[in-house]
Short mmCIF file of N, CA, C and O in Angstrom, two decimals:
data_model
loop_
_atom_site.label_atom_id
_atom_site.label_comp_id
_atom_site.label_asym_id
_atom_site.label_seq_id
_atom_site.Cartn_x
_atom_site.Cartn_y
_atom_site.Cartn_z
N MET A 93 181.98 138.49 -68.18
CA MET A 93 183.04 137.82 -68.80
C MET A 93 182.70 137.91 -70.42
O MET A 93 181.81 137.66 -70.86
N THR A 94 183.96 138.17 -70.97
CA THR A 94 183.76 138.17 -72.65
C THR A 94 184.16 136.99 -73.16
O THR A 94 184.90 136.13 -72.59
N THR A 95 183.57 136.83 -74.23
CA THR A 95 184.09 135.43 -75.16
C THR A 95 185.15 135.84 -75.94
O THR A 95 185.54 136.94 -76.15
N TYR A 96 185.80 134.79 -76.44
CA TYR A 96 186.96 134.96 -77.34
C TYR A 96 186.49 135.68 -78.62
O TYR A 96 187.42 136.61 -78.96
N THR A 97 185.45 135.35 -79.02
CA THR A 97 185.03 136.21 -80.27
C THR A 97 184.96 137.67 -79.95
O THR A 97 185.15 138.59 -80.83
N GLU A 98 184.16 137.97 -78.91
CA GLU A 98 184.25 139.46 -78.36
C GLU A 98 185.52 140.12 -78.42
O GLU A 98 185.81 141.22 -78.84
N ASP A 99 186.52 139.43 -77.71
CA ASP A 99 187.89 139.86 -77.58
C ASP A 99 188.58 140.06 -78.99
O ASP A 99 189.09 141.26 -79.28
N LEU A 100 188.24 139.15 -80.00
CA LEU A 100 188.78 139.33 -81.50
C LEU A 100 187.97 140.56 -82.07
O LEU A 100 188.68 141.23 -82.70
N HIS A 101 186.74 140.82 -81.66
CA HIS A 101 186.05 141.90 -82.34
C HIS A 101 186.83 143.25 -81.71
O HIS A 101 186.90 144.17 -82.53
N GLN A 102 187.10 143.20 -80.39
CA GLN A 102 187.74 144.52 -79.91
C GLN A 102 189.20 144.62 -80.44
O GLN A 102 189.63 145.72 -80.86
N ALA A 103 189.84 143.47 -80.75
CA ALA A 103 191.23 143.46 -81.19
C ALA A 103 191.23 144.11 -82.72
O ALA A 103 192.05 144.87 -82.99
N ILE A 104 190.34 143.49 -83.46
CA ILE A 104 190.15 144.11 -84.90
C ILE A 104 189.61 145.49 -84.92
O ILE A 104 190.34 146.40 -85.80
N ALA A 105 188.86 146.00 -83.91
CA ALA A 105 188.44 147.27 -83.92
C ALA A 105 189.57 148.19 -83.66
O ALA A 105 189.80 149.28 -84.25
N ALA A 106 190.49 147.87 -82.64
CA ALA A 106 191.71 148.44 -82.20
C ALA A 106 192.72 148.66 -83.43
O ALA A 106 193.34 149.50 -83.70
N TYR A 107 192.81 147.47 -84.25
CA TYR A 107 193.73 147.39 -85.32
C TYR A 107 193.13 148.23 -86.43
O TYR A 107 194.04 149.04 -86.83
N ASN A 108 191.90 148.29 -86.63
CA ASN A 108 191.32 148.96 -87.75
C ASN A 108 191.59 150.59 -87.32
O ASN A 108 191.84 151.49 -88.13
N GLU A 109 191.30 150.88 -86.06
CA GLU A 109 191.49 152.15 -85.70
C GLU A 109 192.77 152.79 -85.80
O GLU A 109 193.11 153.94 -86.06
N ALA A 110 193.85 151.91 -85.41
CA ALA A 110 195.22 152.18 -85.63
C ALA A 110 195.63 152.50 -87.19
O ALA A 110 196.35 153.48 -87.43
N TRP A 111 195.06 151.72 -87.92
CA TRP A 111 195.34 151.93 -89.44
C TRP A 111 194.75 153.21 -89.84
O TRP A 111 195.32 154.14 -90.55
N GLY A 112 193.51 153.55 -89.33
CA GLY A 112 192.86 154.65 -89.71
C GLY A 112 193.62 156.03 -89.20
O GLY A 112 193.71 157.11 -89.82
N ALA A 113 194.35 155.79 -88.02
CA ALA A 113 195.22 156.88 -87.60
C ALA A 113 196.66 156.98 -88.01
O ALA A 113 197.36 157.80 -87.77
N HIS A 114 196.99 155.97 -88.82
CA HIS A 114 198.33 155.69 -89.43
C HIS A 114 199.26 155.72 -88.15
O HIS A 114 200.35 156.23 -88.40
N ASP A 115 198.96 155.08 -87.18
CA ASP A 115 199.75 155.06 -86.01
C ASP A 115 200.44 153.68 -86.04
O ASP A 115 200.14 152.51 -85.59
N LEU A 116 201.72 153.69 -86.45
CA LEU A 116 202.63 152.61 -86.60
C LEU A 116 202.93 151.95 -85.23
O LEU A 116 202.99 150.80 -85.16
N ASP A 117 203.08 152.72 -84.30
CA ASP A 117 203.33 152.12 -82.81
C ASP A 117 202.13 151.44 -82.39
O ASP A 117 202.55 150.17 -81.93
N ARG A 118 201.04 151.65 -82.57
CA ARG A 118 199.85 150.90 -82.09
C ARG A 118 199.79 149.78 -83.06
O ARG A 118 199.53 148.68 -82.51
N ILE A 119 200.07 149.84 -84.35
CA ILE A 119 200.05 148.75 -85.27
C ILE A 119 200.95 147.72 -84.89
O ILE A 119 200.73 146.48 -84.65
N ARG A 120 202.20 148.31 -84.72
CA ARG A 120 203.24 147.26 -84.13
C ARG A 120 202.91 146.62 -82.83
O ARG A 120 203.05 145.29 -82.77
N ALA A 121 202.26 147.20 -82.03
CA ALA A 121 201.93 146.52 -80.63
C ALA A 121 200.84 145.45 -80.83
O ALA A 121 200.84 144.61 -79.93
N LEU A 122 200.08 145.52 -81.82
CA LEU A 122 199.00 144.62 -82.14
C LEU A 122 199.41 143.42 -83.02
O LEU A 122 198.75 142.42 -83.28
N HIS A 123 200.90 143.49 -83.61
CA HIS A 123 201.39 142.36 -84.32
C HIS A 123 201.96 141.35 -83.59
O HIS A 123 202.68 141.70 -82.52
N ALA A 124 201.88 140.16 -83.83
CA ALA A 124 202.77 139.08 -83.22
C ALA A 124 204.18 139.34 -83.82
O ALA A 124 204.39 139.92 -84.84
N PRO A 125 205.17 139.17 -83.09
CA PRO A 125 206.61 139.39 -83.71
C PRO A 125 206.91 138.80 -85.13
O PRO A 125 207.68 139.47 -85.68
N ASP A 126 206.53 137.78 -85.23
CA ASP A 126 206.63 137.20 -86.67
C ASP A 126 205.53 137.31 -87.58
O ASP A 126 205.23 136.40 -88.62
N MET A 127 204.85 138.18 -87.47
CA MET A 127 203.59 138.48 -88.43
C MET A 127 204.06 138.57 -89.89
O MET A 127 205.13 139.00 -90.03
N VAL A 128 203.17 138.26 -90.61
CA VAL A 128 203.36 138.22 -92.26
C VAL A 128 202.47 139.12 -92.79
O VAL A 128 201.23 138.98 -92.47
N PHE A 129 202.74 140.15 -93.51
CA PHE A 129 201.98 141.03 -94.25
C PHE A 129 202.05 140.61 -95.76
O PHE A 129 203.20 140.70 -96.31
N GLU A 130 201.04 140.41 -96.41
CA GLU A 130 200.98 140.14 -97.88
C GLU A 130 200.00 140.82 -98.42
O GLU A 130 198.82 140.77 -98.01
N ASN A 131 200.45 141.30 -99.68
CA ASN A 131 199.56 141.95 -100.53
C ASN A 131 199.71 141.08 -101.84
O ASN A 131 200.43 141.43 -102.56
N HIS A 132 198.73 140.25 -102.02
CA HIS A 132 198.69 139.23 -103.13
C HIS A 132 198.62 139.99 -104.59
O HIS A 132 199.28 139.67 -105.45
N THR A 133 197.75 141.04 -104.56
CA THR A 133 197.55 141.82 -105.81
C THR A 133 198.83 142.33 -106.33
O THR A 133 199.20 142.28 -107.42
N ALA A 134 199.55 143.01 -105.53
CA ALA A 134 200.81 143.62 -105.74
C ALA A 134 202.02 142.68 -105.69
O ALA A 134 203.21 143.22 -106.03
N GLY A 135 201.81 141.54 -105.03
CA GLY A 135 203.10 140.53 -105.11
C GLY A 135 203.92 141.03 -104.01
O GLY A 135 205.18 140.70 -104.17
N GLU A 136 203.38 141.56 -103.01
CA GLU A 136 204.28 142.18 -101.91
C GLU A 136 204.20 141.20 -100.56
O GLU A 136 203.10 140.74 -100.39
N ARG A 137 205.42 141.01 -99.95
CA ARG A 137 205.34 140.22 -98.64
C ARG A 137 206.42 140.70 -97.77
O ARG A 137 207.40 141.10 -98.14
N ALA A 138 206.07 141.01 -96.50
CA ALA A 138 207.05 141.40 -95.54
C ALA A 138 206.76 140.76 -94.27
O ALA A 138 205.57 140.42 -93.80
N GLU A 139 207.77 140.41 -93.42
CA GLU A 139 207.63 139.61 -92.12
C GLU A 139 208.33 140.47 -91.06
O GLU A 139 209.17 141.28 -91.17
N GLY A 140 207.60 140.20 -89.72
CA GLY A 140 208.28 140.80 -88.66
C GLY A 140 208.25 142.26 -88.73
O GLY A 140 207.27 142.93 -89.19
N GLU A 141 209.34 143.10 -88.23
CA GLU A 141 209.54 144.37 -88.16
C GLU A 141 209.48 144.96 -89.62
O GLU A 141 209.08 146.25 -89.76
N GLU A 142 209.94 144.27 -90.75
CA GLU A 142 209.89 144.79 -92.05
C GLU A 142 208.32 144.86 -92.43
O GLU A 142 208.13 145.81 -93.32
N ALA A 143 207.32 144.30 -91.86
CA ALA A 143 205.96 144.55 -92.08
C ALA A 143 205.60 145.95 -91.74
O ALA A 143 204.93 146.67 -92.42
N ILE A 144 206.21 146.42 -90.62
CA ILE A 144 205.90 147.87 -90.22
C ILE A 144 206.55 148.92 -91.06
O ILE A 144 205.91 149.82 -91.60
N ALA A 145 207.86 148.62 -91.51
CA ALA A 145 208.43 149.52 -92.50
C ALA A 145 207.49 149.54 -93.91
O ALA A 145 207.30 150.68 -94.45
N HIS A 146 207.01 148.35 -94.35
CA HIS A 146 206.26 148.28 -95.47
C HIS A 146 204.82 148.95 -95.17
O HIS A 146 204.43 149.75 -96.19
N ILE A 147 204.26 148.82 -94.13
CA ILE A 147 203.08 149.73 -93.90
C ILE A 147 203.34 151.16 -93.69
O ILE A 147 202.58 152.06 -94.54
N ALA A 148 204.62 151.47 -93.26
CA ALA A 148 204.84 152.96 -93.35
C ALA A 148 205.00 153.48 -94.74
O ALA A 148 204.61 154.61 -95.01
N ARG A 149 205.75 152.68 -95.60
CA ARG A 149 205.57 153.03 -97.08
C ARG A 149 204.21 153.28 -97.64
O ARG A 149 204.04 154.03 -98.55
N ILE A 150 203.36 152.52 -97.35
CA ILE A 150 201.85 152.62 -97.71
C ILE A 150 201.52 153.77 -97.43
O ILE A 150 200.96 154.87 -98.17
N PHE A 151 201.55 154.40 -95.99
CA PHE A 151 201.09 155.75 -95.55
C PHE A 151 202.00 156.69 -96.19
O PHE A 151 201.28 157.85 -96.45
N GLU A 152 203.06 156.66 -96.48
CA GLU A 152 203.94 157.63 -97.23
C GLU A 152 203.36 157.88 -98.63
O GLU A 152 203.18 159.12 -99.14
N SER A 153 203.04 156.78 -99.35
CA SER A 153 202.59 156.85 -100.73
C SER A 153 201.15 157.30 -100.85
O SER A 153 200.91 157.98 -101.83
N TRP A 154 200.39 157.01 -99.96
CA TRP A 154 199.01 157.42 -99.66
C TRP A 154 198.72 158.18 -98.48
O TRP A 154 198.13 157.56 -97.68
N PRO A 155 199.13 159.47 -98.33
CA PRO A 155 199.09 159.91 -96.88
C PRO A 155 197.55 160.11 -96.36
O PRO A 155 197.39 160.31 -95.27
N ASP A 156 196.62 160.10 -97.34
CA ASP A 156 195.15 160.16 -96.71
C ASP A 156 194.31 158.89 -96.85
O ASP A 156 193.22 158.98 -96.75
N ILE A 157 195.11 157.76 -97.03
CA ILE A 157 194.43 156.37 -97.25
C ILE A 157 193.55 156.16 -95.86
O ILE A 157 193.76 156.51 -94.71
N ALA A 158 192.25 155.76 -96.38
CA ALA A 158 191.45 155.37 -95.32
C ALA A 158 190.55 154.14 -95.76
O ALA A 158 190.29 153.90 -97.00
N PHE A 159 190.31 153.37 -94.74
CA PHE A 159 189.57 152.14 -95.05
C PHE A 159 188.27 152.12 -94.44
O PHE A 159 188.00 152.59 -93.16
N THR A 160 187.13 151.76 -95.17
CA THR A 160 185.83 151.54 -94.44
C THR A 160 185.46 150.03 -94.44
O THR A 160 185.48 149.52 -95.59
N THR A 161 185.21 149.35 -93.54
CA THR A 161 184.64 148.03 -93.37
C THR A 161 183.43 147.93 -93.85
O THR A 161 182.50 148.65 -93.53
N ARG A 162 183.25 146.96 -94.86
CA ARG A 162 181.97 146.74 -95.49
C ARG A 162 181.26 145.42 -94.74
O ARG A 162 179.97 145.32 -94.48
N ARG A 163 182.10 144.44 -94.57
CA ARG A 163 181.65 143.17 -94.11
C ARG A 163 182.77 142.64 -92.99
O ARG A 163 183.96 142.75 -93.42
N LEU A 164 182.51 142.09 -91.98
CA LEU A 164 183.33 141.53 -90.94
C LEU A 164 182.93 140.31 -90.51
O LEU A 164 181.73 140.02 -89.98
N TYR A 165 183.96 139.26 -90.43
CA TYR A 165 183.48 137.88 -90.08
C TYR A 165 184.79 137.56 -88.89
O TYR A 165 185.88 137.64 -89.39
N VAL A 166 184.30 137.22 -87.80
CA VAL A 166 185.22 136.89 -86.87
C VAL A 166 184.92 135.47 -86.28
O VAL A 166 183.64 135.25 -85.82
N ARG A 167 185.88 134.52 -86.23
CA ARG A 167 185.84 133.29 -85.64
C ARG A 167 186.99 132.49 -85.42
O ARG A 167 187.83 132.51 -86.32
N ASP A 168 187.15 131.89 -84.24
CA ASP A 168 188.41 130.95 -84.16
C ASP A 168 189.52 131.48 -84.62
O ASP A 168 190.22 130.99 -85.60
N ASP A 169 190.26 132.64 -84.03
CA ASP A 169 191.53 132.96 -84.40
C ASP A 169 191.48 133.66 -85.80
O ASP A 169 192.72 133.49 -86.33
N LEU A 170 190.51 133.94 -86.33
CA LEU A 170 190.60 134.49 -87.72
C LEU A 170 189.50 135.47 -87.98
O LEU A 170 188.35 135.52 -87.53
N VAL A 171 189.99 136.59 -88.63
CA VAL A 171 189.14 137.81 -89.00
C VAL A 171 189.22 137.85 -90.48
O VAL A 171 190.35 137.95 -91.05
N VAL A 172 188.00 138.00 -91.17
CA VAL A 172 187.91 138.32 -92.57
C VAL A 172 187.20 139.55 -92.58
O VAL A 172 186.14 139.57 -92.03
N GLN A 173 187.84 140.50 -93.33
CA GLN A 173 186.95 141.77 -93.47
C GLN A 173 187.17 142.28 -94.91
O GLN A 173 188.21 142.13 -95.51
N GLU A 174 185.92 142.85 -95.51
CA GLU A 174 185.74 143.22 -96.72
C GLU A 174 185.83 144.77 -96.43
O GLU A 174 185.07 145.20 -95.56
N TRP A 175 186.60 145.63 -97.17
CA TRP A 175 186.76 147.01 -97.17
C TRP A 175 186.71 147.68 -98.36
O TRP A 175 187.04 147.28 -99.49
N THR A 176 186.40 149.12 -98.24
CA THR A 176 186.75 149.89 -99.35
C THR A 176 187.80 150.98 -98.89
O THR A 176 187.54 151.59 -97.83
N ALA A 177 188.72 151.19 -99.69
CA ALA A 177 189.81 152.06 -99.47
C ALA A 177 189.55 153.21 -100.38
O ALA A 177 189.12 153.21 -101.50
N THR A 178 189.87 154.47 -99.80
CA THR A 178 190.03 155.77 -100.54
C THR A 178 191.30 156.36 -100.33
O THR A 178 191.77 156.24 -99.17
N ALA A 179 191.96 157.00 -101.40
CA ALA A 179 193.19 157.74 -101.18
C ALA A 179 193.21 158.73 -102.41
O ALA A 179 192.55 158.52 -103.50
N THR A 180 194.06 159.82 -102.26
CA THR A 180 194.41 160.58 -103.25
C THR A 180 195.83 160.27 -103.85
O THR A 180 196.84 160.25 -103.02
N HIS A 181 195.88 160.10 -105.24
CA HIS A 181 197.10 159.88 -105.74
C HIS A 181 198.16 160.93 -105.87
O HIS A 181 198.07 161.72 -106.84
N VAL A 182 198.90 161.23 -104.87
CA VAL A 182 199.79 162.38 -104.89
C VAL A 182 201.25 162.17 -104.89
O VAL A 182 202.04 162.99 -104.96
N LYS A 183 201.61 160.94 -104.92
CA LYS A 183 203.03 160.47 -104.90
C LYS A 183 203.13 159.35 -106.08
O LYS A 183 202.18 158.60 -106.20
N PRO A 184 204.19 159.19 -106.62
CA PRO A 184 204.51 157.99 -107.65
C PRO A 184 204.37 156.73 -106.72
O PRO A 184 204.66 156.54 -105.79
N VAL A 185 203.73 155.96 -107.53
CA VAL A 185 203.43 154.40 -107.20
C VAL A 185 204.23 153.56 -108.01
O VAL A 185 204.13 153.63 -109.26
N ARG A 186 205.11 152.75 -107.37
CA ARG A 186 205.94 151.75 -108.17
C ARG A 186 205.61 150.38 -107.88
O ARG A 186 205.40 149.96 -106.82
N ARG A 187 205.56 149.56 -108.89
CA ARG A 187 205.20 148.22 -108.83
C ARG A 187 206.42 147.44 -109.78
O ARG A 187 206.22 147.57 -111.04
N GLY A 188 207.53 147.20 -109.15
CA GLY A 188 208.73 146.80 -110.11
C GLY A 188 209.23 147.89 -110.97
O GLY A 188 209.51 148.88 -110.31
N GLU A 189 209.26 147.68 -112.13
CA GLU A 189 209.72 148.81 -113.13
C GLU A 189 208.62 149.82 -113.65
O GLU A 189 208.83 150.68 -114.18
N ILE A 190 207.51 149.49 -113.16
CA ILE A 190 206.36 150.33 -113.60
C ILE A 190 206.13 151.49 -112.51
O ILE A 190 206.08 151.11 -111.46
N VAL A 191 205.97 152.77 -113.04
CA VAL A 191 205.83 153.78 -112.22
C VAL A 191 204.70 154.53 -112.66
O VAL A 191 204.50 154.94 -113.88
N ALA A 192 203.77 154.75 -111.80
CA ALA A 192 202.44 155.55 -112.14
C ALA A 192 202.73 157.00 -111.39
O ALA A 192 202.71 156.92 -110.11
N GLU A 193 202.88 157.90 -112.24
CA GLU A 193 203.07 159.24 -111.71
C GLU A 193 201.72 159.86 -111.02
O GLU A 193 200.84 159.48 -111.52
N PRO A 194 201.98 160.61 -110.05
CA PRO A 194 200.59 161.01 -109.46
C PRO A 194 199.70 161.92 -110.34
O PRO A 194 200.13 162.77 -110.99
N ALA A 195 198.39 161.57 -110.03
CA ALA A 195 197.45 162.11 -110.93
C ALA A 195 196.64 163.26 -110.10
O ALA A 195 195.97 164.10 -110.60
N GLY A 196 196.77 163.27 -108.69
CA GLY A 196 196.00 164.03 -107.88
C GLY A 196 194.59 163.80 -107.76
O GLY A 196 193.80 164.41 -107.17
N ARG A 197 194.21 162.63 -108.32
CA ARG A 197 192.79 162.19 -108.28
C ARG A 197 192.54 161.40 -107.02
O ARG A 197 193.48 160.71 -106.61
N ARG A 198 191.35 161.48 -106.39
CA ARG A 198 190.93 160.58 -105.29
C ARG A 198 190.38 159.39 -105.98
O ARG A 198 189.58 159.41 -107.01
N ILE A 199 190.99 158.19 -105.51
CA ILE A 199 190.48 156.99 -105.89
C ILE A 199 189.95 156.16 -104.89
O ILE A 199 189.98 156.36 -103.75
N GLU A 200 189.19 155.20 -105.39
CA GLU A 200 188.55 154.12 -104.60
C GLU A 200 188.84 152.76 -105.03
O GLU A 200 188.51 152.56 -106.31
N TRP A 201 188.87 151.99 -104.13
CA TRP A 201 189.08 150.51 -104.58
C TRP A 201 188.52 149.63 -103.29
O TRP A 201 188.62 150.12 -102.18
N GLU A 202 188.17 148.20 -103.71
CA GLU A 202 187.72 147.46 -102.59
C GLU A 202 188.68 146.25 -102.52
O GLU A 202 189.47 145.88 -103.37
N GLY A 203 188.64 145.81 -101.36
CA GLY A 203 189.73 144.86 -101.00
C GLY A 203 189.15 143.83 -99.82
O GLY A 203 188.00 144.10 -99.28
N MET A 204 190.05 142.83 -99.59
CA MET A 204 189.69 142.07 -98.37
C MET A 204 190.89 141.55 -97.61
O MET A 204 191.97 141.44 -98.23
N ASP A 205 190.77 141.50 -96.54
CA ASP A 205 191.83 140.98 -95.43
C ASP A 205 191.44 139.75 -94.97
O ASP A 205 190.36 139.44 -94.41
N ILE A 206 192.35 138.80 -94.90
CA ILE A 206 192.35 137.44 -94.06
C ILE A 206 193.35 137.65 -93.06
O ILE A 206 194.54 137.74 -93.24
N ILE A 207 192.98 137.69 -91.72
CA ILE A 207 193.82 138.21 -90.71
C ILE A 207 193.76 136.97 -89.63
O ILE A 207 192.89 136.97 -88.69
N PRO A 208 194.77 136.14 -89.59
CA PRO A 208 194.90 135.17 -88.53
C PRO A 208 195.47 135.86 -87.30
O PRO A 208 196.20 136.81 -87.34
N PHE A 209 194.93 135.47 -86.14
CA PHE A 209 195.33 135.91 -84.75
C PHE A 209 196.03 134.73 -84.01
O PHE A 209 195.59 133.55 -84.00
N GLU A 210 196.86 135.09 -83.29
CA GLU A 210 197.65 134.21 -82.29
C GLU A 210 197.86 134.92 -80.89
O GLU A 210 198.51 136.09 -80.83
N ARG A 211 197.12 134.44 -80.02
CA ARG A 211 197.25 134.99 -78.59
C ARG A 211 196.83 136.41 -78.58
O ARG A 211 197.26 137.48 -78.02
N GLY A 212 195.63 136.67 -79.35
CA GLY A 212 195.16 138.21 -79.35
C GLY A 212 195.94 139.10 -80.29
O GLY A 212 195.64 140.18 -80.34
N LYS A 213 196.99 138.68 -81.09
CA LYS A 213 197.74 139.54 -81.81
C LYS A 213 197.72 139.11 -83.32
O LYS A 213 197.55 137.80 -83.77
N VAL A 214 197.78 140.04 -84.22
CA VAL A 214 197.70 139.83 -85.61
C VAL A 214 199.05 138.92 -86.09
O VAL A 214 200.05 139.33 -85.78
N LYS A 215 198.61 137.91 -86.59
CA LYS A 215 199.71 136.95 -86.90
C LYS A 215 200.17 137.05 -88.73
O LYS A 215 201.19 137.01 -88.95
#
């Protein structure tokens, strides 16, 4: 018999794998219908199905984006993970009226996800 924490470890592993594969159908299947996706740094927020469209735009903007988990904390319907992302800047990136034209350089940055779960789905 598995514990709930083990189930969450499996769920976040599947979610991370889907992100790594840029597989929107698998990502959608792992989301609760009313899930909220927020990128506080960029001031972006999307809910429900719009979250999938938002994630699709991330993959379009950064076609080779990849995440490596540095630390993972799992407990009581909550996953916190620290990660390092790498991607090549090949398409314009827009933040409001600011546009960063593609430089063709590979970049790397660190971030953190706080992911609540509800009934085994990303909330």
